[in-house]
Amino acid sequence: MLRNVGGYSWGVTVLEVIQKSTEFLARKGVESPRLQIELLLAHVLRMPRLKLYLSFDRELTEAELATLRELVMRRGNREPLQHLVGTVSFCGYEIAVNRNVFIPRPETELLAEQCWIWLDQSGIESPAVLDVGTGSGCLAIALALRCPAARLTAVDISEAALVVARSNAARHGVEDRITFVCGDAFSAISKGTRFDLIVSNPPYIPTEEISRLQPEVRDYDPRIALDGGADGLGFIQRLAVEAADYISPEGRLMIEFGDGQAELVRGIFGSAGWNVEDVKVDDHGCPRILVARRC
């Protein structure tokens, strides 16, 4: 049986590990502790999570227990599950992540979906797409896979992040279709270059709120991917101004923004000469995605 997370006895079963580890993670304040241990155990055993329910009486080997013990301890210290297993699912695609990149969130899948819809309906034969702040490359890769004719450029200020993004692109066979550029947003893009679609999931959390975030986010996501300045809108204001010189006449800009920022973001883009065509809400009913074109 599991005396404590530091020591498992021989003969422990899948069900016993799930029960005892769930109790441990709950005491550590981890959300959805049962789901978390099931995902960790499925990772260690290299089986689909649902197959665990058919394997409750299976005894773990010493090696499996040792591996799981380390992962449970790290999860109890609030290291993100995605870092422990090394990947996250984004729009159905497996994306590798580590401490050098922001972990993609489900809300950002809505941004990808809106991009797909517009690209499909635009009628542009070979659209040029720019992903600003690509991080893990999840958006650019999802667009490359769903829109084979698109020509993509993905920029990030972090070379360490681009190492991850390039590896993810290679994992999905689209490394030759995405140009990765290291630099500070549009300063890395040649003057006169025009894009049919500019997309970004920018940092939008107000600086003073970062210390109150969950430890998984506060302590493990790159701060540069979180911190949007005093009001959370600093980078979004840059996008509104600088993107104007890089968008094609009929092009669109789509960005994600934070809770309670919808009207402020509308105002920023309206004042910068953009026509806000739409604001999409996420699965929780919160305004999340802005769609705009030049006036």
GROMACS .gro file of C-alpha atoms in nm:
model
  295
    1MET     CA    1   0.000   0.000   0.000
    2LEU     CA    2   0.099   0.363  -0.034
    3ARG     CA    3   0.230   0.460   0.312
    4ASN     CA    4   0.325   0.807   0.188
    5VAL     CA    5   0.414   0.956  -0.144
    6GLY     CA    6   0.780   0.902  -0.065
    7GLY     CA    7   0.743   0.525  -0.047
    8TYR     CA    8   0.529   0.262  -0.215
    9SER     CA    9   0.529  -0.099  -0.097
   10TRP     CA   10   0.557  -0.392  -0.333
   11GLY     CA   11   0.234  -0.522  -0.483
   12VAL     CA   12   0.047  -0.191  -0.507
   13THR     CA   13  -0.230  -0.193  -0.766
   14VAL     CA   14  -0.349   0.067  -1.013
   15LEU     CA   15  -0.659   0.140  -0.806
   16GLU     CA   16  -0.459   0.180  -0.483
   17VAL     CA   17  -0.217   0.419  -0.650
   18ILE     CA   18  -0.505   0.626  -0.786
   19GLN     CA   19  -0.683   0.645  -0.451
   20LYS     CA   20  -0.383   0.729  -0.235
   21SER     CA   21  -0.224   0.969  -0.482
   22THR     CA   22  -0.556   1.148  -0.531
   23GLU     CA   23  -0.565   1.213  -0.155
   24PHE     CA   24  -0.209   1.343  -0.162
   25LEU     CA   25  -0.267   1.583  -0.454
   26ALA     CA   26  -0.590   1.707  -0.297
   27ARG     CA   27  -0.401   1.796   0.022
   28LYS     CA   28  -0.153   1.988  -0.191
   29GLY     CA   29  -0.431   2.199  -0.343
   30VAL     CA   30  -0.408   2.052  -0.693
   31GLU     CA   31  -0.729   2.097  -0.890
   32SER     CA   32  -0.904   1.782  -1.019
   33PRO     CA   33  -0.661   1.554  -0.833
   34ARG     CA   34  -0.819   1.227  -0.947
   35LEU     CA   35  -0.796   1.327  -1.311
   36GLN     CA   36  -0.439   1.445  -1.263
   37ILE     CA   37  -0.318   1.114  -1.117
   38GLU     CA   38  -0.503   0.916  -1.382
   39LEU     CA   39  -0.329   1.114  -1.655
   40LEU     CA   40   0.010   1.072  -1.488
   41LEU     CA   41  -0.043   0.700  -1.440
   42ALA     CA   42  -0.161   0.655  -1.799
   43HIS     CA   43   0.156   0.834  -1.909
   44VAL     CA   44   0.379   0.608  -1.698
   45LEU     CA   45   0.202   0.290  -1.809
   46ARG     CA   46   0.180   0.410  -2.171
   47MET     CA   47  -0.185   0.330  -2.204
   48PRO     CA   48  -0.501   0.534  -2.275
   49ARG     CA   49  -0.644   0.681  -1.956
   50LEU     CA   50  -0.975   0.497  -1.994
   51LYS     CA   51  -0.791   0.164  -2.007
   52LEU     CA   52  -0.691   0.222  -1.643
   53TYR     CA   53  -1.050   0.139  -1.548
   54LEU     CA   54  -1.001  -0.208  -1.695
   55SER     CA   55  -0.671  -0.249  -1.511
   56PHE     CA   56  -0.753  -0.163  -1.149
   57ASP     CA   57  -0.610  -0.493  -1.021
   58ARG     CA   58  -0.288  -0.468  -1.220
   59GLU     CA   59   0.019  -0.444  -0.998
   60LEU     CA   60   0.282  -0.186  -1.083
   61THR     CA   61   0.646  -0.285  -1.120
   62GLU     CA   62   0.917  -0.130  -0.907
   63ALA     CA   63   1.035   0.079  -1.202
   64GLU     CA   64   0.683   0.205  -1.273
   65LEU     CA   65   0.631   0.295  -0.909
   66ALA     CA   66   0.961   0.482  -0.893
   67THR     CA   67   0.876   0.685  -1.202
   68LEU     CA   68   0.526   0.759  -1.080
   69ARG     CA   69   0.650   0.853  -0.733
   70GLU     CA   70   0.873   1.126  -0.876
   71LEU     CA   71   0.597   1.263  -1.099
   72VAL     CA   72   0.342   1.271  -0.817
   73MET     CA   73   0.587   1.454  -0.592
   74ARG     CA   74   0.655   1.711  -0.863
   75ARG     CA   75   0.285   1.756  -0.933
   76GLY     CA   76   0.230   1.802  -0.560
   77ASN     CA   77   0.485   2.084  -0.579
   78ARG     CA   78   0.253   2.236  -0.843
   79GLU     CA   79   0.466   2.169  -1.148
   80PRO     CA   80   0.221   2.164  -1.441
   81LEU     CA   81   0.096   1.829  -1.563
   82GLN     CA   82   0.188   1.930  -1.917
   83HIS     CA   83   0.553   1.971  -1.818
   84LEU     CA   84   0.556   1.634  -1.648
   85VAL     CA   85   0.420   1.447  -1.949
   86GLY     CA   86   0.597   1.679  -2.194
   87THR     CA   87   0.305   1.754  -2.424
   88VAL     CA   88  -0.038   1.914  -2.448
   89SER     CA   89  -0.319   1.857  -2.696
   90PHE     CA   90  -0.402   2.166  -2.901
   91CYS     CA   91  -0.681   2.142  -3.159
   92GLY     CA   92  -0.621   1.767  -3.158
   93TYR     CA   93  -0.249   1.801  -3.230
   94GLU     CA   94   0.020   1.696  -2.982
   95ILE     CA   95   0.241   1.993  -2.894
   96ALA     CA   96   0.558   1.959  -2.687
   97VAL     CA   97   0.602   2.213  -2.406
   98ASN     CA   98   0.857   2.300  -2.140
   99ARG     CA   99   0.943   2.594  -1.917
  100ASN     CA  100   1.053   2.802  -2.218
  101VAL     CA  101   0.702   2.832  -2.361
  102PHE     CA  102   0.353   2.924  -2.250
  103ILE     CA  103   0.131   2.617  -2.215
  104PRO     CA  104  -0.149   2.647  -2.475
  105ARG     CA  105  -0.494   2.684  -2.322
  106PRO     CA  106  -0.829   2.556  -2.453
  107GLU     CA  107  -0.946   2.917  -2.504
  108THR     CA  108  -0.678   2.965  -2.769
  109GLU     CA  109  -0.828   2.683  -2.972
  110LEU     CA  110  -1.117   2.922  -3.041
  111LEU     CA  111  -0.866   3.164  -3.193
  112ALA     CA  112  -0.732   2.890  -3.420
  113GLU     CA  113  -1.084   2.793  -3.524
  114GLN     CA  114  -1.173   3.152  -3.616
  115CYS     CA  115  -0.859   3.172  -3.827
  116TRP     CA  116  -0.947   2.848  -4.008
  117ILE     CA  117  -1.298   2.971  -4.083
  118TRP     CA  118  -1.179   3.302  -4.224
  119LEU     CA  119  -0.900   3.147  -4.430
  120ASP     CA  120  -1.143   2.893  -4.576
  121GLN     CA  121  -1.393   3.163  -4.666
  122SER     CA  122  -1.150   3.430  -4.784
  123GLY     CA  123  -1.093   3.280  -5.127
  124ILE     CA  124  -0.725   3.376  -5.110
  125GLU     CA  125  -0.529   3.114  -5.302
  126SER     CA  126  -0.212   3.120  -5.092
  127PRO     CA  127  -0.270   3.341  -4.787
  128ALA     CA  128   0.023   3.491  -4.598
  129VAL     CA  129  -0.019   3.449  -4.222
  130LEU     CA  130   0.180   3.603  -3.937
  131ASP     CA  131   0.174   3.458  -3.584
  132VAL     CA  132   0.307   3.717  -3.336
  133GLY     CA  133   0.446   3.564  -3.017
  134THR     CA  134   0.433   3.205  -3.141
  135GLY     CA  135   0.571   3.042  -2.826
  136SER     CA  136   0.535   2.665  -2.871
  137GLY     CA  137   0.425   2.725  -3.230
  138CYS     CA  138   0.082   2.576  -3.161
  139LEU     CA  139  -0.118   2.832  -3.357
  140ALA     CA  140   0.111   2.842  -3.659
  141ILE     CA  141   0.131   2.462  -3.671
  142ALA     CA  142  -0.245   2.415  -3.638
  143LEU     CA  143  -0.299   2.666  -3.921
  144ALA     CA  144  -0.036   2.501  -4.140
  145LEU     CA  145  -0.197   2.160  -4.091
  146ARG     CA  146  -0.552   2.277  -4.154
  147CYS     CA  147  -0.469   2.525  -4.434
  148PRO     CA  148  -0.208   2.357  -4.657
  149ALA     CA  149  -0.191   2.650  -4.900
  150ALA     CA  150  -0.107   2.906  -4.632
  151ARG     CA  151   0.240   3.062  -4.612
  152LEU     CA  152   0.324   3.117  -4.245
  153THR     CA  153   0.568   3.332  -4.054
  154ALA     CA  154   0.599   3.287  -3.678
  155VAL     CA  155   0.789   3.537  -3.464
  156ASP     CA  156   0.895   3.524  -3.101
  157ILE     CA  157   1.136   3.727  -2.892
  158SER     CA  158   1.268   3.410  -2.723
  159GLU     CA  159   1.512   3.190  -2.913
  160ALA     CA  160   1.455   2.920  -2.651
  161ALA     CA  161   1.085   2.923  -2.735
  162LEU     CA  162   1.163   2.899  -3.106
  163VAL     CA  163   1.369   2.586  -3.044
  164VAL     CA  164   1.052   2.425  -2.908
  165ALA     CA  165   0.838   2.567  -3.190
  166ARG     CA  166   1.073   2.439  -3.462
  167SER     CA  167   1.078   2.096  -3.301
  168ASN     CA  168   0.698   2.091  -3.290
  169ALA     CA  169   0.678   2.193  -3.653
  170ALA     CA  170   0.914   1.909  -3.746
  171ARG     CA  171   0.707   1.667  -3.536
  172HIS     CA  172   0.407   1.750  -3.756
  173GLY     CA  173   0.593   1.772  -4.085
  174VAL     CA  174   0.536   2.143  -4.149
  175GLU     CA  175   0.883   2.280  -4.071
  176ASP     CA  176   0.933   2.374  -4.438
  177ARG     CA  177   0.608   2.573  -4.448
  178ILE     CA  178   0.667   2.797  -4.146
  179THR     CA  179   0.938   3.063  -4.134
  180PHE     CA  180   1.042   3.110  -3.771
  181VAL     CA  181   1.191   3.449  -3.685
  182CYS     CA  182   1.349   3.561  -3.358
  183GLY     CA  183   1.273   3.921  -3.270
  184ASP     CA  184   1.046   4.165  -3.091
  185ALA     CA  185   0.714   4.142  -3.274
  186PHE     CA  186   0.704   4.349  -3.595
  187SER     CA  187   1.059   4.476  -3.556
  188ALA     CA  188   1.165   4.132  -3.683
  189ILE     CA  189   0.957   4.163  -4.002
  190SER     CA  190   1.086   4.338  -4.313
  191LYS     CA  191   0.925   4.672  -4.392
  192GLY     CA  192   0.673   4.650  -4.672
  193THR     CA  193   0.578   4.289  -4.600
  194ARG     CA  194   0.203   4.237  -4.603
  195PHE     CA  195  -0.001   3.958  -4.447
  196ASP     CA  196  -0.356   3.847  -4.518
  197LEU     CA  197  -0.398   3.733  -4.158
  198ILE     CA  198  -0.218   3.847  -3.844
  199VAL     CA  199  -0.289   3.638  -3.535
  200SER     CA  200  -0.165   3.668  -3.179
  201ASN     CA  201  -0.225   3.536  -2.829
  202PRO     CA  202  -0.043   3.820  -2.655
  203PRO     CA  203   0.044   3.866  -2.288
  204TYR     CA  204  -0.260   4.032  -2.130
  205ILE     CA  205  -0.244   3.979  -1.754
  206PRO     CA  206  -0.194   4.299  -1.549
  207THR     CA  207   0.142   4.293  -1.372
  208GLU     CA  208   0.001   4.316  -1.021
  209GLU     CA  209  -0.226   4.014  -1.080
  210ILE     CA  210   0.056   3.774  -1.168
  211SER     CA  211   0.149   3.707  -0.806
  212ARG     CA  212  -0.208   3.586  -0.745
  213LEU     CA  213  -0.213   3.334  -1.027
  214GLN     CA  214  -0.211   2.959  -0.968
  215PRO     CA  215   0.145   2.835  -0.897
  216GLU     CA  216   0.134   2.625  -1.214
  217VAL     CA  217   0.106   2.946  -1.415
  218ARG     CA  218   0.291   3.198  -1.196
  219ASP     CA  219   0.597   2.983  -1.136
  220TYR     CA  220   0.629   2.788  -1.460
  221ASP     CA  221   0.495   2.984  -1.759
  222PRO     CA  222   0.747   3.239  -1.893
  223ARG     CA  223   0.666   3.574  -1.735
  224ILE     CA  224   0.712   3.749  -2.069
  225ALA     CA  225   0.420   3.542  -2.201
  226LEU     CA  226   0.196   3.654  -1.915
  227ASP     CA  227   0.280   4.013  -1.824
  228GLY     CA  228   0.077   4.264  -2.022
  229GLY     CA  229   0.196   4.565  -1.822
  230ALA     CA  230   0.015   4.772  -1.563
  231ASP     CA  231  -0.330   4.733  -1.720
  232GLY     CA  232  -0.261   4.414  -1.915
  233LEU     CA  233  -0.304   4.597  -2.244
  234GLY     CA  234   0.049   4.710  -2.324
  235PHE     CA  235   0.127   4.456  -2.594
  236ILE     CA  236  -0.226   4.474  -2.734
  237GLN     CA  237  -0.180   4.849  -2.783
  238ARG     CA  238   0.141   4.777  -2.973
  239LEU     CA  239  -0.040   4.530  -3.196
  240ALA     CA  240  -0.313   4.781  -3.277
  241VAL     CA  241  -0.059   5.041  -3.390
  242GLU     CA  242   0.217   4.834  -3.547
  243ALA     CA  243   0.007   4.574  -3.728
  244ALA     CA  244  -0.145   4.848  -3.945
  245ASP     CA  245   0.176   4.863  -4.150
  246TYR     CA  246   0.178   4.489  -4.218
  247ILE     CA  247  -0.183   4.397  -4.291
  248SER     CA  248  -0.304   4.361  -4.650
  249PRO     CA  249  -0.595   4.584  -4.759
  250GLU     CA  250  -0.851   4.304  -4.721
  251GLY     CA  251  -0.670   4.125  -4.442
  252ARG     CA  252  -0.783   4.046  -4.089
  253LEU     CA  253  -0.624   4.066  -3.747
  254MET     CA  254  -0.736   3.824  -3.476
  255ILE     CA  255  -0.618   3.830  -3.117
  256GLU     CA  256  -0.706   3.676  -2.783
  257PHE     CA  257  -0.761   3.897  -2.479
  258GLY     CA  258  -0.842   3.856  -2.110
  259ASP     CA  259  -1.151   3.855  -1.893
  260GLY     CA  260  -1.315   4.195  -1.865
  261GLN     CA  261  -1.103   4.352  -2.138
  262ALA     CA  262  -1.346   4.338  -2.431
  263GLU     CA  263  -1.460   4.700  -2.436
  264LEU     CA  264  -1.112   4.834  -2.368
  265VAL     CA  265  -0.968   4.627  -2.652
  266ARG     CA  266  -1.246   4.741  -2.884
  267GLY     CA  267  -1.162   5.100  -2.799
  268ILE     CA  268  -0.790   5.050  -2.854
  269PHE     CA  269  -0.838   4.910  -3.202
  270GLY     CA  270  -1.110   5.156  -3.296
  271SER     CA  271  -0.886   5.449  -3.198
  272ALA     CA  272  -0.600   5.301  -3.404
  273GLY     CA  273  -0.802   5.295  -3.724
  274TRP     CA  274  -0.941   4.943  -3.717
  275ASN     CA  275  -1.297   4.831  -3.779
  276VAL     CA  276  -1.384   4.568  -3.516
  277GLU     CA  277  -1.593   4.319  -3.710
  278ASP     CA  278  -1.663   4.075  -3.432
  279VAL     CA  279  -1.586   3.967  -3.076
  280LYS     CA  280  -1.619   3.593  -3.020
  281VAL     CA  281  -1.706   3.440  -2.684
  282ASP     CA  282  -1.546   3.128  -2.539
  283ASP     CA  283  -1.716   2.817  -2.402
  284HIS     CA  284  -1.776   2.997  -2.071
  285GLY     CA  285  -1.960   3.282  -2.241
  286CYS     CA  286  -1.672   3.528  -2.192
  287PRO     CA  287  -1.567   3.761  -2.476
  288ARG     CA  288  -1.228   3.624  -2.585
  289ILE     CA  289  -1.137   3.683  -2.950
  290LEU     CA  290  -1.132   4.010  -3.145
  291VAL     CA  291  -1.160   4.013  -3.525
  292ALA     CA  292  -1.068   4.339  -3.699
  293ARG     CA  293  -0.977   4.489  -4.036
  294ARG     CA  294  -0.844   4.826  -4.138
  295CYS     CA  295  -1.104   5.097  -4.191
   0.00000   0.00000   0.00000
